[in-house]
Amino acid sequence: MSSASQVAERDAPFQLRGNSFTMMVLKVFAPTSPDFFTQLNVKVRQAPNFFRNAPVVLDFDDLPDSAVFDLGAFVAQVRAQHLLPVGFQGGPQAVREAAMTVGLTPMPSGRAAKLEEVVKAPDPRLHDQQAPVTGPQVLIEVVHRPAVVVTDPVRSGMRVYAEKTDLIVASSVSPGAELLADGNIHVYGALRGRALAGFSGDTGARIFCHSLEAEVLSVAGNYRVSEDIGSDFYKKAVQVFLRDGVLSMDFLKTG
């Protein structure tokens, strides 16, 4: 780009560019249940600073075609929990139309694993023992994503997201910083900020740290705030994981 073009671009009243953002998804199974917002309030109160004014995508994909409810009132009640619905996914036609009417944006669903049809060649080591292949075989392409490695301290206000992989921090994490990973989180120092492993729902994800001083811990949406961590684990080498759906902790065996 020439210098004249760069000046013209800077003088323009706006610029359009692509970007990516991390947002929570609220999967809606029973929007008319009397317990819906009671339970949502309990979840939000577990980590109020984390949820306050957080953008949320409403996932209606599992609603039956016969689902009928006041979507405008539903969105208003979600906002009353200090969450900000900005988009929606799936749902019956009537729900999708109502969502558009109240100003929600249709969001794309998560990407499915890529499938390829391939013809499997016979193994020459088996010769006539192997039956011929009569049709195409389906191969699931496994995409390896290397772990995201951060070697510098993660300062207050910083957010690091490891999409579809693990996050390794070879330093300390300050209060007010945030770590998110679809896989595991490893912190080889003090963990003083927020750590959310299994961010896309992996219940087998874990958090490992050399000194637990976290503000918020989460695995697959199950939260525990600093007041609930317990003094026994404070400033200890700890792993955090789900056991029977409950966020649990245990000491790391370092020796």
CSV table of C-alpha atoms in Angstrom, one decimal, residues 22-204:
chain,number,residue,atom,x,y,z
A,22,THR,CA,-14.7,-15.1,22.7
A,23,MET,CA,-18.3,-15.3,23.9
A,24,MET,CA,-20.2,-17.6,26.2
A,25,VAL,CA,-23.1,-19.7,24.9
A,26,LEU,CA,-26.3,-20.1,26.9
A,27,LYS,CA,-27.8,-23.4,25.7
A,28,VAL,CA,-31.6,-23.1,26.3
A,29,PHE,CA,-33.5,-26.4,27.0
A,30,ALA,CA,-36.6,-25.2,28.8
A,31,PRO,CA,-37.1,-21.4,28.6
A,32,THR,CA,-40.5,-21.5,30.4
A,33,SER,CA,-39.3,-23.6,33.3
A,34,PRO,CA,-39.9,-21.7,36.7
A,35,ASP,CA,-36.4,-22.8,37.7
A,36,PHE,CA,-34.6,-21.4,34.7
A,37,PHE,CA,-33.7,-18.0,35.9
A,38,THR,CA,-33.4,-19.1,39.6
A,39,GLN,CA,-30.6,-21.5,38.5
A,40,LEU,CA,-29.1,-19.0,36.2
A,41,ASN,CA,-28.9,-16.5,39.0
A,42,VAL,CA,-27.1,-19.0,41.2
A,43,LYS,CA,-24.6,-19.6,38.5
A,44,VAL,CA,-24.0,-15.9,37.8
A,45,ARG,CA,-23.6,-15.2,41.6
A,46,GLN,CA,-20.8,-17.7,41.7
A,47,ALA,CA,-18.6,-15.3,39.8
A,48,PRO,CA,-20.4,-11.9,39.4
A,49,ASN,CA,-17.4,-10.0,38.2
A,50,PHE,CA,-16.7,-12.5,35.5
A,51,PHE,CA,-20.3,-12.6,34.2
A,52,ARG,CA,-21.1,-8.8,34.6
A,53,ASN,CA,-21.9,-7.4,31.1
A,54,ALA,CA,-20.6,-10.5,29.4
A,55,PRO,CA,-21.8,-11.0,25.8
A,56,VAL,CA,-23.9,-14.2,25.4
A,57,VAL,CA,-25.1,-16.2,22.5
A,58,LEU,CA,-28.5,-17.9,23.1
A,59,ASP,CA,-28.5,-21.4,21.7
A,60,PHE,CA,-32.0,-22.6,20.8
A,61,ASP,CA,-30.9,-25.6,18.8
A,62,ASP,CA,-32.5,-28.2,21.1
A,63,LEU,CA,-35.9,-26.5,21.4
A,64,PRO,CA,-38.8,-28.6,19.9
A,65,ASP,CA,-40.7,-27.1,16.9
A,66,SER,CA,-43.7,-26.7,19.3
A,67,ALA,CA,-41.8,-24.4,21.6
A,68,VAL,CA,-43.8,-21.2,22.4
A,69,PHE,CA,-42.6,-18.5,24.7
A,70,ASP,CA,-42.2,-14.7,24.8
A,71,LEU,CA,-38.7,-14.3,23.5
A,72,GLY,CA,-38.6,-10.5,24.2
A,73,ALA,CA,-39.5,-11.1,27.9
A,74,PHE,CA,-36.9,-14.0,28.0
A,75,VAL,CA,-34.1,-11.7,26.7
A,76,ALA,CA,-35.1,-9.0,29.2
A,77,GLN,CA,-34.8,-11.5,32.0
A,78,VAL,CA,-31.4,-12.6,30.8
A,79,ARG,CA,-30.3,-9.0,30.8
A,80,ALA,CA,-31.6,-8.7,34.4
A,81,GLN,CA,-28.8,-11.2,35.3
A,82,HIS,CA,-26.3,-8.7,34.0
A,83,LEU,CA,-25.6,-10.7,30.9
A,84,LEU,CA,-25.8,-9.2,27.4
A,85,PRO,CA,-27.5,-11.4,24.7
A,86,VAL,CA,-26.0,-10.4,21.4
A,87,GLY,CA,-26.9,-13.3,19.1
A,88,PHE,CA,-28.6,-16.7,18.7
A,89,GLN,CA,-28.1,-20.1,17.2
A,90,GLY,CA,-30.6,-22.5,15.8
A,91,GLY,CA,-34.1,-23.1,17.0
A,92,PRO,CA,-37.5,-23.4,15.3
A,93,GLN,CA,-38.4,-21.0,12.6
A,94,ALA,CA,-40.8,-19.0,14.9
A,95,VAL,CA,-38.1,-18.6,17.5
A,96,ARG,CA,-35.5,-17.5,14.9
A,97,GLU,CA,-37.9,-14.9,13.6
A,98,ALA,CA,-38.6,-13.6,17.1
A,99,ALA,CA,-34.9,-13.4,17.9
A,100,MET,CA,-34.3,-11.3,14.8
A,101,THR,CA,-37.2,-9.0,15.8
A,102,VAL,CA,-35.7,-8.3,19.2
A,103,GLY,CA,-32.3,-7.5,17.6
A,104,LEU,CA,-30.3,-10.6,18.1
A,105,THR,CA,-27.8,-11.6,15.4
A,106,PRO,CA,-27.9,-15.1,13.9
A,107,MET,CA,-24.5,-16.7,14.7
A,108,PRO,CA,-22.8,-19.6,12.9
A,109,SER,CA,-22.6,-22.9,14.7
A,110,GLY,CA,-19.3,-24.5,15.7
A,111,ARG,CA,-17.3,-26.1,12.9
A,112,ALA,CA,-17.8,-29.8,12.5
A,113,ALA,CA,-15.0,-32.2,12.0
A,114,LYS,CA,-14.0,-32.5,8.3
A,115,LEU,CA,-14.8,-35.8,6.7
A,116,GLU,CA,-13.2,-37.1,3.5
A,117,GLU,CA,-14.0,-40.1,1.4
A,118,VAL,CA,-10.9,-42.1,0.5
A,119,VAL,CA,-10.3,-45.4,-1.0
A,120,LYS,CA,-8.1,-47.5,1.3
A,121,ALA,CA,-5.4,-49.3,-0.7
A,122,PRO,CA,-4.8,-53.0,0.2
A,123,ASP,CA,-1.9,-53.7,2.5
A,124,PRO,CA,0.8,-55.4,0.3
A,125,ARG,CA,2.0,-57.4,3.4
A,126,LEU,CA,-1.3,-59.3,3.4
A,127,HIS,CA,-1.4,-60.2,-0.3
A,128,ASP,CA,-4.5,-62.4,-1.0
A,129,GLN,CA,-5.5,-62.6,2.7
A,130,GLN,CA,-7.0,-59.2,2.5
A,131,ALA,CA,-10.5,-58.8,1.0
A,132,PRO,CA,-10.7,-56.2,-1.7
A,133,VAL,CA,-12.3,-52.9,-0.8
A,134,THR,CA,-15.6,-52.5,-2.5
A,135,GLY,CA,-16.4,-48.9,-1.7
A,136,PRO,CA,-15.0,-45.7,-0.3
A,137,GLN,CA,-14.0,-45.5,3.4
A,138,VAL,CA,-14.8,-42.5,5.6
A,139,LEU,CA,-11.7,-40.9,7.2
A,140,ILE,CA,-12.0,-38.4,10.0
A,141,GLU,CA,-9.3,-35.8,9.6
A,142,VAL,CA,-7.6,-35.2,12.9
A,143,VAL,CA,-6.2,-31.7,13.1
A,144,HIS,CA,-3.4,-31.3,15.6
A,145,ARG,CA,-3.2,-27.9,17.3
A,146,PRO,CA,-0.1,-27.3,19.3
A,147,ALA,CA,-0.4,-25.9,22.7
A,148,VAL,CA,-0.4,-22.1,23.1
A,149,VAL,CA,2.8,-21.3,25.1
A,150,VAL,CA,3.1,-17.9,27.0
A,151,THR,CA,6.6,-17.3,28.4
A,152,ASP,CA,6.0,-13.7,29.8
A,153,PRO,CA,3.9,-12.9,32.9
A,154,VAL,CA,0.2,-12.4,32.1
A,155,ARG,CA,-0.6,-8.9,33.4
A,156,SER,CA,-3.8,-7.6,34.9
A,157,GLY,CA,-6.4,-6.9,32.2
A,158,MET,CA,-4.8,-9.3,29.7
A,159,ARG,CA,-6.9,-12.2,28.3
A,160,VAL,CA,-5.2,-15.3,26.6
A,161,TYR,CA,-7.4,-17.8,24.8
A,162,ALA,CA,-6.1,-21.2,23.5
A,163,GLU,CA,-8.7,-22.3,21.0
A,164,LYS,CA,-9.1,-26.1,20.7
A,165,THR,CA,-5.9,-26.8,22.5
A,166,ASP,CA,-4.0,-26.4,25.8
A,167,LEU,CA,-2.6,-23.3,27.3
A,168,ILE,CA,0.8,-23.3,29.0
A,169,VAL,CA,2.0,-20.2,31.0
A,170,ALA,CA,5.6,-20.5,31.9
A,171,SER,CA,5.3,-17.6,34.4
A,172,SER,CA,2.8,-16.1,36.8
A,173,VAL,CA,-0.6,-14.7,36.2
A,174,SER,CA,-1.6,-11.4,37.9
A,175,PRO,CA,-4.9,-10.5,39.5
A,176,GLY,CA,-7.4,-9.3,36.9
A,177,ALA,CA,-5.9,-11.4,34.1
A,178,GLU,CA,-7.8,-14.2,32.4
A,179,LEU,CA,-6.8,-17.5,30.9
A,180,LEU,CA,-9.2,-19.5,28.7
A,181,ALA,CA,-8.5,-22.8,27.0
A,182,ASP,CA,-10.7,-25.4,25.3
A,183,GLY,CA,-8.2,-27.9,26.7
A,184,ASN,CA,-6.1,-27.9,29.8
A,185,ILE,CA,-4.4,-24.9,31.5
A,186,HIS,CA,-0.9,-25.2,33.0
A,187,VAL,CA,0.6,-22.3,35.0
A,188,TYR,CA,4.2,-22.8,36.1
A,189,GLY,CA,4.0,-20.0,38.6
A,190,ALA,CA,1.4,-18.2,40.7
A,191,LEU,CA,-2.1,-18.3,39.4
A,192,ARG,CA,-3.8,-15.1,40.7
A,193,GLY,CA,-6.2,-14.3,38.0
A,194,ARG,CA,-9.1,-16.2,36.4
A,195,ALA,CA,-8.6,-19.6,34.8
A,196,LEU,CA,-11.3,-21.3,32.7
A,197,ALA,CA,-10.4,-24.7,31.2
A,198,GLY,CA,-12.6,-26.8,29.0
A,199,PHE,CA,-14.1,-23.5,27.8
A,200,SER,CA,-16.0,-25.2,24.9
A,201,GLY,CA,-17.4,-27.9,27.3
A,202,ASP,CA,-14.7,-30.5,27.7
A,203,THR,CA,-15.5,-32.0,31.1
A,204,GLY,CA,-12.1,-33.9,31.1
